[in-house]
Tab-separated table of N, CA, C and O in Angstrom:
chain	number	residue	atom	x	y	z
A	1	PRO	N	9.313	-8.015	-13.764
A	1	PRO	CA	8.299	-7.942	-14.810
A	1	PRO	C	7.696	-9.308	-15.107
A	1	PRO	O	8.379	-10.315	-15.006
A	2	VAL	N	6.442	-9.324	-15.457
A	2	VAL	CA	5.764	-10.563	-15.824
A	2	VAL	C	5.959	-10.750	-17.321
A	2	VAL	O	5.446	-9.980	-18.122
A	3	THR	N	6.736	-11.773	-17.668
A	3	THR	CA	7.043	-12.027	-19.072
A	3	THR	C	7.548	-13.455	-19.222
A	3	THR	O	7.964	-14.076	-18.252
A	4	GLU	N	7.499	-13.934	-20.424
A	4	GLU	CA	8.058	-15.249	-20.726
A	4	GLU	C	9.522	-15.125	-21.130
A	4	GLU	O	10.230	-16.115	-21.223
A	5	ALA	N	9.989	-13.913	-21.379
A	5	ALA	CA	11.359	-13.691	-21.823
A	5	ALA	C	12.346	-13.933	-20.683
A	5	ALA	O	12.019	-13.786	-19.508
A	6	THR	N	13.573	-14.283	-21.056
A	6	THR	CA	14.655	-14.378	-20.084
A	6	THR	C	15.202	-12.968	-19.884
A	6	THR	O	15.497	-12.273	-20.851
A	7	LEU	N	15.318	-12.554	-18.652
A	7	LEU	CA	15.656	-11.172	-18.338
A	7	LEU	C	17.042	-11.046	-17.707
A	7	LEU	O	17.538	-11.988	-17.079
A	8	PRO	N	17.654	-9.861	-17.829
A	8	PRO	CA	18.886	-9.619	-17.081
A	8	PRO	C	18.570	-9.612	-15.586
A	8	PRO	O	17.413	-9.451	-15.186
A	9	VAL	N	19.593	-9.783	-14.779
A	9	VAL	CA	19.409	-9.817	-13.326
A	9	VAL	C	20.200	-8.672	-12.692
A	9	VAL	O	21.368	-8.457	-13.029
A	10	ILE	N	19.553	-7.964	-11.781
A	10	ILE	CA	20.210	-6.931	-10.990
A	10	ILE	C	20.304	-7.437	-9.561
A	10	ILE	O	19.289	-7.819	-8.971
A	11	LEU	N	21.501	-7.453	-9.012
A	11	LEU	CA	21.694	-7.784	-7.604
A	11	LEU	C	21.755	-6.452	-6.870
A	11	LEU	O	22.664	-5.651	-7.089
A	12	TYR	N	20.757	-6.195	-6.027
A	12	TYR	CA	20.638	-4.897	-5.357
A	12	TYR	C	20.952	-5.037	-3.877
A	12	TYR	O	20.315	-5.813	-3.171
A	13	THR	N	21.944	-4.282	-3.423
A	13	THR	CA	22.239	-4.208	-1.992
A	13	THR	C	21.840	-2.810	-1.535
A	13	THR	O	22.323	-1.815	-2.077
A	14	HIS	N	20.938	-2.753	-0.577
A	14	HIS	CA	20.412	-1.458	-0.131
A	14	HIS	C	21.520	-0.601	0.458
A	14	HIS	O	22.546	-1.098	0.921
A	15	GLY	N	21.301	0.694	0.423
A	15	GLY	CA	22.246	1.639	1.004
A	15	GLY	C	22.236	1.569	2.522
A	15	GLY	O	21.447	0.849	3.120
A	16	GLY	N	23.128	2.302	3.126
A	16	GLY	CA	23.190	2.357	4.579
A	16	GLY	C	24.569	2.077	5.122
A	16	GLY	O	24.741	1.882	6.324
A	17	ALA	N	25.551	2.049	4.243
A	17	ALA	CA	26.943	1.863	4.651
A	17	ALA	C	27.126	0.608	5.496
A	17	ALA	O	27.943	0.571	6.405
A	18	PHE	N	26.345	-0.411	5.199
A	18	PHE	CA	26.409	-1.699	5.900
A	18	PHE	C	26.074	-1.584	7.384
A	18	PHE	O	26.432	-2.447	8.179
A	19	THR	N	25.382	-0.497	7.778
A	19	THR	CA	25.016	-0.331	9.193
A	19	THR	C	23.521	-0.150	9.419
A	19	THR	O	23.058	-0.298	10.543
A	20	TYR	N	22.755	0.217	8.408
A	20	TYR	CA	21.302	0.380	8.568
A	20	TYR	C	20.619	0.189	7.219
A	20	TYR	O	21.272	0.101	6.200
A	21	GLY	N	19.311	0.143	7.241
A	21	GLY	CA	18.528	-0.062	6.032
A	21	GLY	C	18.042	-1.495	5.947
A	21	GLY	O	18.404	-2.345	6.756
A	22	SER	N	17.202	-1.759	4.941
A	22	SER	CA	16.663	-3.098	4.765
A	22	SER	C	16.065	-3.227	3.367
A	22	SER	O	15.704	-2.230	2.748
A	23	PRO	N	15.948	-4.466	2.889
A	23	PRO	CA	15.266	-4.668	1.602
A	23	PRO	C	13.819	-4.170	1.644
A	23	PRO	O	13.321	-3.646	0.653
A	24	GLU	N	13.167	-4.321	2.788
A	24	GLU	CA	11.775	-3.861	2.900
A	24	GLU	C	11.681	-2.349	2.718
A	24	GLU	O	10.762	-1.850	2.066
A	25	ALA	N	12.632	-1.616	3.276
A	25	ALA	CA	12.623	-0.159	3.148
A	25	ALA	C	12.898	0.272	1.711
A	25	ALA	O	12.503	1.370	1.310
A	26	GLU	N	13.556	-0.566	0.948
A	26	GLU	CA	13.920	-0.255	-0.435
A	26	GLU	C	13.043	-0.960	-1.456
A	26	GLU	O	13.357	-0.974	-2.644
A	27	GLU	N	11.940	-1.560	-1.010
A	27	GLU	CA	11.103	-2.333	-1.925
A	27	GLU	C	10.618	-1.504	-3.110
A	27	GLU	O	10.641	-1.965	-4.251
A	28	GLY	N	10.191	-0.284	-2.854
A	28	GLY	CA	9.710	0.569	-3.941
A	28	GLY	C	10.784	0.814	-4.989
A	28	GLY	O	10.517	0.759	-6.195
A	29	ARG	N	11.997	1.057	-4.541
A	29	ARG	CA	13.102	1.285	-5.466
A	29	ARG	C	13.397	0.012	-6.269
A	29	ARG	O	13.623	0.063	-7.477
A	30	SER	N	13.392	-1.133	-5.591
A	30	SER	CA	13.644	-2.406	-6.279
A	30	SER	C	12.588	-2.665	-7.348
A	30	SER	O	12.904	-3.085	-8.466
A	31	LEU	N	11.327	-2.409	-7.006
A	31	LEU	CA	10.245	-2.608	-7.978
A	31	LEU	C	10.381	-1.650	-9.160
A	31	LEU	O	10.137	-2.024	-10.309
A	32	ARG	N	10.794	-0.422	-8.884
A	32	ARG	CA	10.986	0.552	-9.956
A	32	ARG	C	12.133	0.113	-10.875
A	32	ARG	O	12.028	0.196	-12.097
A	33	TYR	N	13.241	-0.364	-10.284
A	33	TYR	CA	14.349	-0.867	-11.104
A	33	TYR	C	13.873	-2.014	-11.991
A	33	TYR	O	14.219	-2.081	-13.170
A	34	ALA	N	13.107	-2.933	-11.415
A	34	ALA	CA	12.619	-4.082	-12.180
A	34	ALA	C	11.768	-3.615	-13.360
A	34	ALA	O	11.929	-4.108	-14.478
A	35	ALA	N	10.883	-2.674	-13.119
A	35	ALA	CA	9.988	-2.194	-14.168
A	35	ALA	C	10.740	-1.393	-15.226
A	35	ALA	O	10.559	-1.620	-16.429
A	36	GLU	N	11.581	-0.463	-14.793
A	36	GLU	CA	12.250	0.422	-15.736
A	36	GLU	C	13.348	-0.289	-16.522
A	36	GLU	O	13.561	0.002	-17.692
A	37	ALA	N	14.044	-1.209	-15.890
A	37	ALA	CA	15.132	-1.922	-16.568
A	37	ALA	C	14.653	-3.218	-17.217
A	37	ALA	O	15.419	-3.855	-17.930
A	38	GLU	N	13.399	-3.595	-16.946
A	38	GLU	CA	12.867	-4.877	-17.402
A	38	GLU	C	13.843	-5.990	-17.031
A	38	GLU	O	14.382	-6.690	-17.880
A	39	ALA	N	14.061	-6.097	-15.719
A	39	ALA	CA	15.039	-7.044	-15.185
A	39	ALA	C	14.486	-7.708	-13.934
A	39	ALA	O	13.570	-7.198	-13.294
A	40	VAL	N	15.069	-8.847	-13.607
A	40	VAL	CA	14.808	-9.490	-12.323
A	40	VAL	C	15.689	-8.782	-11.309
A	40	VAL	O	16.891	-8.627	-11.528
A	41	VAL	N	15.114	-8.336	-10.199
A	41	VAL	CA	15.892	-7.684	-9.155
A	41	VAL	C	15.921	-8.590	-7.935
A	41	VAL	O	14.879	-8.994	-7.427
A	42	VAL	N	17.130	-8.906	-7.496
A	42	VAL	CA	17.329	-9.684	-6.278
A	42	VAL	C	17.851	-8.711	-5.241
A	42	VAL	O	18.944	-8.166	-5.376
A	43	SER	N	17.053	-8.469	-4.211
A	43	SER	CA	17.404	-7.524	-3.158
A	43	SER	C	17.985	-8.288	-1.973
A	43	SER	O	17.331	-9.161	-1.406
A	44	VAL	N	19.206	-7.956	-1.606
A	44	VAL	CA	19.962	-8.711	-0.612
A	44	VAL	C	19.769	-8.136	0.783
A	44	VAL	O	19.908	-6.939	1.000
A	45	ASP	N	19.464	-9.013	1.720
A	45	ASP	CA	19.440	-8.658	3.136
A	45	ASP	C	20.739	-9.187	3.737
A	45	ASP	O	20.977	-10.387	3.739
A	46	TYR	N	21.591	-8.287	4.167
A	46	TYR	CA	22.899	-8.685	4.670
A	46	TYR	C	23.058	-8.335	6.149
A	46	TYR	O	22.334	-7.503	6.689
A	47	ARG	N	23.997	-9.015	6.788
A	47	ARG	CA	24.295	-8.728	8.195
A	47	ARG	C	24.929	-7.344	8.290
A	47	ARG	O	25.718	-6.958	7.430
A	48	MET	N	24.561	-6.613	9.353
A	48	MET	CA	25.023	-5.232	9.481
A	48	MET	C	25.884	-5.019	10.713
A	48	MET	O	25.730	-5.698	11.722
A	49	ALA	N	26.777	-4.038	10.574
A	49	ALA	CA	27.610	-3.598	11.692
A	49	ALA	C	26.740	-2.765	12.625
A	49	ALA	O	25.719	-2.232	12.215
A	50	PRO	N	27.079	-2.630	13.871
A	50	PRO	CA	28.297	-3.114	14.514
A	50	PRO	C	28.196	-4.561	15.007
A	50	PRO	O	29.204	-5.147	15.377
A	51	GLU	N	26.989	-5.142	15.006
A	51	GLU	CA	26.844	-6.518	15.491
A	51	GLU	C	27.667	-7.502	14.665
A	51	GLU	O	28.177	-8.488	15.184
A	52	HIS	N	27.765	-7.211	13.364
A	52	HIS	CA	28.507	-8.075	12.446
A	52	HIS	C	29.524	-7.210	11.705
A	52	HIS	O	29.218	-6.636	10.665
A	53	PRO	N	30.738	-7.089	12.238
A	53	PRO	CA	31.726	-6.198	11.631
A	53	PRO	C	32.169	-6.655	10.240
A	53	PRO	O	31.969	-7.805	9.850
A	54	PHE	N	32.765	-5.717	9.526
A	54	PHE	CA	33.344	-5.989	8.222
A	54	PHE	C	34.260	-7.205	8.330
A	54	PHE	O	34.981	-7.327	9.301
A	55	PRO	N	34.179	-8.111	7.382
A	55	PRO	CA	33.548	-8.089	6.059
A	55	PRO	C	32.228	-8.843	5.984
A	55	PRO	O	31.853	-9.323	4.904
A	56	ALA	N	31.485	-8.968	7.075
A	56	ALA	CA	30.261	-9.778	7.074
A	56	ALA	C	29.292	-9.358	5.971
A	56	ALA	O	28.787	-10.206	5.225
A	57	ALA	N	29.004	-8.064	5.842
A	57	ALA	CA	28.047	-7.605	4.835
A	57	ALA	C	28.554	-7.894	3.429
A	57	ALA	O	27.801	-8.347	2.566
A	58	ALA	N	29.827	-7.643	3.193
A	58	ALA	CA	30.406	-7.914	1.876
A	58	ALA	C	30.384	-9.414	1.581
A	58	ALA	O	30.109	-9.824	0.442
A	59	ASP	N	30.646	-10.229	2.579
A	59	ASP	CA	30.577	-11.681	2.399
A	59	ASP	C	29.163	-12.111	2.026
A	59	ASP	O	28.975	-12.964	1.145
A	60	ASP	N	28.155	-11.530	2.690
A	60	ASP	CA	26.768	-11.865	2.385
A	60	ASP	C	26.394	-11.439	0.972
A	60	ASP	O	25.706	-12.182	0.251
A	61	ALA	N	26.832	-10.248	0.563
A	61	ALA	CA	26.546	-9.775	-0.787
A	61	ALA	C	27.202	-10.687	-1.823
A	61	ALA	O	26.592	-11.028	-2.844
A	62	TYR	N	28.422	-11.110	-1.556
A	62	TYR	CA	29.104	-12.009	-2.485
A	62	TYR	C	28.404	-13.372	-2.543
A	62	TYR	O	28.239	-13.947	-3.619
A	63	ALA	N	27.976	-13.870	-1.397
A	63	ALA	CA	27.244	-15.144	-1.366
A	63	ALA	C	25.958	-15.037	-2.189
A	63	ALA	O	25.580	-15.974	-2.904
A	64	ALA	N	25.296	-13.889	-2.115
A	64	ALA	CA	24.087	-13.669	-2.913
A	64	ALA	C	24.435	-13.654	-4.405
A	64	ALA	O	23.700	-14.218	-5.225
A	65	LEU	N	25.538	-13.020	-4.763
A	65	LEU	CA	25.974	-12.992	-6.154
A	65	LEU	C	26.231	-14.403	-6.678
A	65	LEU	O	25.784	-14.766	-7.773
A	66	VAL	N	26.909	-15.224	-5.890
A	66	VAL	CA	27.187	-16.605	-6.287
A	66	VAL	C	25.875	-17.376	-6.447
A	66	VAL	O	25.681	-18.102	-7.425
A	67	TRP	N	24.932	-17.173	-5.502
A	67	TRP	CA	23.643	-17.863	-5.587
A	67	TRP	C	22.907	-17.465	-6.858
A	67	TRP	O	22.370	-18.316	-7.575
A	68	VAL	N	22.874	-16.166	-7.136
A	68	VAL	CA	22.175	-15.689	-8.335
A	68	VAL	C	22.821	-16.259	-9.591
A	68	VAL	O	22.122	-16.690	-10.510
A	69	ALA	N	24.127	-16.297	-9.636
A	69	ALA	CA	24.819	-16.853	-10.806
A	69	ALA	C	24.448	-18.318	-11.012
A	69	ALA	O	24.285	-18.761	-12.152
A	70	GLU	N	24.288	-19.051	-9.948
A	70	GLU	CA	23.956	-20.469	-10.035
A	70	GLU	C	22.478	-20.735	-10.305
A	70	GLU	O	22.116	-21.789	-10.820
A	71	HIS	N	21.605	-19.800	-9.922
A	71	HIS	CA	20.155	-20.036	-9.981
A	71	HIS	C	19.406	-19.040	-10.871
A	71	HIS	O	18.165	-19.001	-10.821
A	72	ALA	N	20.100	-18.276	-11.655
A	72	ALA	CA	19.448	-17.236	-12.461
A	72	ALA	C	18.311	-17.788	-13.310
A	72	ALA	O	17.221	-17.205	-13.355
A	73	ALA	N	18.539	-18.894	-13.963
A	73	ALA	CA	17.509	-19.458	-14.847
A	73	ALA	C	16.251	-19.829	-14.060
A	73	ALA	O	15.126	-19.689	-14.568
A	74	GLU	N	16.409	-20.267	-12.818
A	74	GLU	CA	15.264	-20.657	-11.995
A	74	GLU	C	14.373	-19.474	-11.623
A	74	GLU	O	13.204	-19.662	-11.310
A	75	ILE	N	14.937	-18.262	-11.616
A	75	ILE	CA	14.157	-17.087	-11.238
A	75	ILE	C	13.824	-16.203	-12.438
A	75	ILE	O	13.452	-15.043	-12.291
A	76	GLY	N	13.980	-16.768	-13.636
A	76	GLY	CA	13.621	-16.037	-14.852
A	76	GLY	C	14.718	-15.157	-15.388
A	76	GLY	O	14.488	-14.347	-16.283
A	77	GLY	N	15.921	-15.299	-14.843
A	77	GLY	CA	17.035	-14.473	-15.269
A	77	GLY	C	17.908	-15.157	-16.304
A	77	GLY	O	17.879	-16.372	-16.469
A	78	ASP	N	18.693	-14.340	-16.989
A	78	ASP	CA	19.625	-14.837	-17.986
A	78	ASP	C	20.888	-15.321	-17.278
A	78	ASP	O	21.594	-14.530	-16.666
A	79	PRO	N	21.200	-16.610	-17.358
A	79	PRO	CA	22.381	-17.126	-16.662
A	79	PRO	C	23.700	-16.646	-17.265
A	79	PRO	O	24.747	-16.823	-16.668
A	80	GLU	N	23.655	-16.048	-18.413
A	80	GLU	CA	24.881	-15.519	-19.031
A	80	GLU	C	25.170	-14.134	-18.540
A	80	GLU	O	26.190	-13.595	-18.672
């Protein structure tokens, strides 16, 4: 959402059981979440199996969570 307010942050990992899907395919859903929840949505692109077996996708999602926690204020999110 376009606002001066500090917003909550949603970290979104697309569906696909860590084997298919993409943030681009889920863009509409991410935009809807942002609008309906009035939140910043960070959509994660993670490595997928079978090329990158478990826990690669979970590691990528966690790395995104750590990044968002450290940079929330920079992207308009509430760091708390």
